[in-house]
mmCIF file of C-alpha atoms in Angstrom:
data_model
loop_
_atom_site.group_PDB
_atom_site.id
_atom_site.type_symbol
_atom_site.label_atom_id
_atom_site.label_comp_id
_atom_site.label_asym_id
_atom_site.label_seq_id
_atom_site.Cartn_x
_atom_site.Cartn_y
_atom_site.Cartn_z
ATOM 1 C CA UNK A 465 -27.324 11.534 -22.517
ATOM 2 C CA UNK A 466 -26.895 10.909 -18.628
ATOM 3 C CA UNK A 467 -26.134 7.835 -16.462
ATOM 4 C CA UNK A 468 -28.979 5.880 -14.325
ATOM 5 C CA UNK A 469 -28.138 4.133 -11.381
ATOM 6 C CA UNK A 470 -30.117 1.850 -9.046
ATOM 7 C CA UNK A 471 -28.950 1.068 -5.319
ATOM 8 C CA UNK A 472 -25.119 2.588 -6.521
ATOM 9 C CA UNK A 473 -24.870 0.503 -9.633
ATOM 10 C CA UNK A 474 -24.890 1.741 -13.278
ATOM 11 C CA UNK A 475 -28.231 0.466 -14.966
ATOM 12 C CA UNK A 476 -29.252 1.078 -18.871
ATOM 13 C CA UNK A 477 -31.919 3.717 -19.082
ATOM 14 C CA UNK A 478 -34.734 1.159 -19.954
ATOM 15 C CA UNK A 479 -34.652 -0.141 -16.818
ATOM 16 C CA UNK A 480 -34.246 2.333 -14.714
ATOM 17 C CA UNK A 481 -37.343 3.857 -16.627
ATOM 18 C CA UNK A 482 -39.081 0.720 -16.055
ATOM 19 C CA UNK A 483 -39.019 1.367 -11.935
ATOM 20 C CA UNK A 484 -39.652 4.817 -12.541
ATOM 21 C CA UNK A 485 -43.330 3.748 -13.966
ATOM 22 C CA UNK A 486 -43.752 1.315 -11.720
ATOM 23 C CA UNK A 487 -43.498 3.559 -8.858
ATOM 24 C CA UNK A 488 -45.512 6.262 -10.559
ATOM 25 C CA UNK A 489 -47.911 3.722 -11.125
ATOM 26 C CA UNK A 490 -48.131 2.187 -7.221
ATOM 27 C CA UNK A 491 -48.095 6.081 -6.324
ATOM 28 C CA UNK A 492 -51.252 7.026 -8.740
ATOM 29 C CA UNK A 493 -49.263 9.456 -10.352
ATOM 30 C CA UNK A 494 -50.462 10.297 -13.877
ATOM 31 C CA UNK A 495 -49.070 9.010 -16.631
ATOM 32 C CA UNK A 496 -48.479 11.943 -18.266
ATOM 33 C CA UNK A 497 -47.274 13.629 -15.289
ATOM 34 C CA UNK A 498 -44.825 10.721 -14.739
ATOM 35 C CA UNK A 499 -43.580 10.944 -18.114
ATOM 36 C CA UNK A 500 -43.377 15.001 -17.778
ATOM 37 C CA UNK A 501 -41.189 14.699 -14.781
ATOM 38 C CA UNK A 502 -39.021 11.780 -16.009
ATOM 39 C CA UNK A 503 -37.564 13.602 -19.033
ATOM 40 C CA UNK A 504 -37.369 16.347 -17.127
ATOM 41 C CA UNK A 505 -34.749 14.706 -14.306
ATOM 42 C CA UNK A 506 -32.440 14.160 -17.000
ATOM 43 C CA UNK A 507 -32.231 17.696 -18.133
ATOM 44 C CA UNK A 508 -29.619 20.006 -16.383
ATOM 45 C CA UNK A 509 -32.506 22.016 -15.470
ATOM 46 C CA UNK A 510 -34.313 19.065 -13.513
ATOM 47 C CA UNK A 511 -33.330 18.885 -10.046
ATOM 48 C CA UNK A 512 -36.870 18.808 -8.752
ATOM 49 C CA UNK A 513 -37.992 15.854 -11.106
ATOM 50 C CA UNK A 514 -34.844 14.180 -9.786
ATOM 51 C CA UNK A 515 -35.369 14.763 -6.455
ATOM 52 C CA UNK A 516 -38.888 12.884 -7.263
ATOM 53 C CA UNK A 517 -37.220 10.056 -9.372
ATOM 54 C CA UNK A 518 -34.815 9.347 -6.291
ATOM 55 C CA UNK A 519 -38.107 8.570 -4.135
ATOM 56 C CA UNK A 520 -37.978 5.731 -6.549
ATOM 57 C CA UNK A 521 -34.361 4.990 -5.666
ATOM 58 C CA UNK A 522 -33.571 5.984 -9.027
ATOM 59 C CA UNK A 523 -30.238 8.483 -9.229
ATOM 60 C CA UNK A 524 -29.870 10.203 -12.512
ATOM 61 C CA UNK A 525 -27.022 12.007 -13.561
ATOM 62 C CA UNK A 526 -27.671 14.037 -16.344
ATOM 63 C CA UNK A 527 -24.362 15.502 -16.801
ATOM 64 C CA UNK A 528 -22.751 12.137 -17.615
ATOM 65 C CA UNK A 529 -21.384 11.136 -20.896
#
């Protein structure tokens, strides 16, 4: 399980998945898409979805413990 962090602060995932949706939302992107790319960002794997997720200003550190 990784870290979220809004504007530099530590924030529980909830809530940083909260803005996520909110943004994909304002930004028509699909729900399923949005959901697709947000569990993706906090895989190793996911730098793409987390480049996406930082338009949000969301920062996800997946390596975190």
């Amino acid at each position: 399980m990784g870290k979220y962090f809004m504007r530099g602060t530590e924030v529980p995932e909830p809530r940083a998945a909260e803005c996520w949706f909110s943004y994909a939302e304002k930004h028509e992107i699909d729900i399923s898409k949005a959901i697709s790319i947000w569990e993706d960002a906090a895989t190793a794997e996911g730098d793409t979805s987390r480049r996406t997720v930082g338009d949000a200003g969301i920062h996800i550190d997946p390596a975190a413990r």
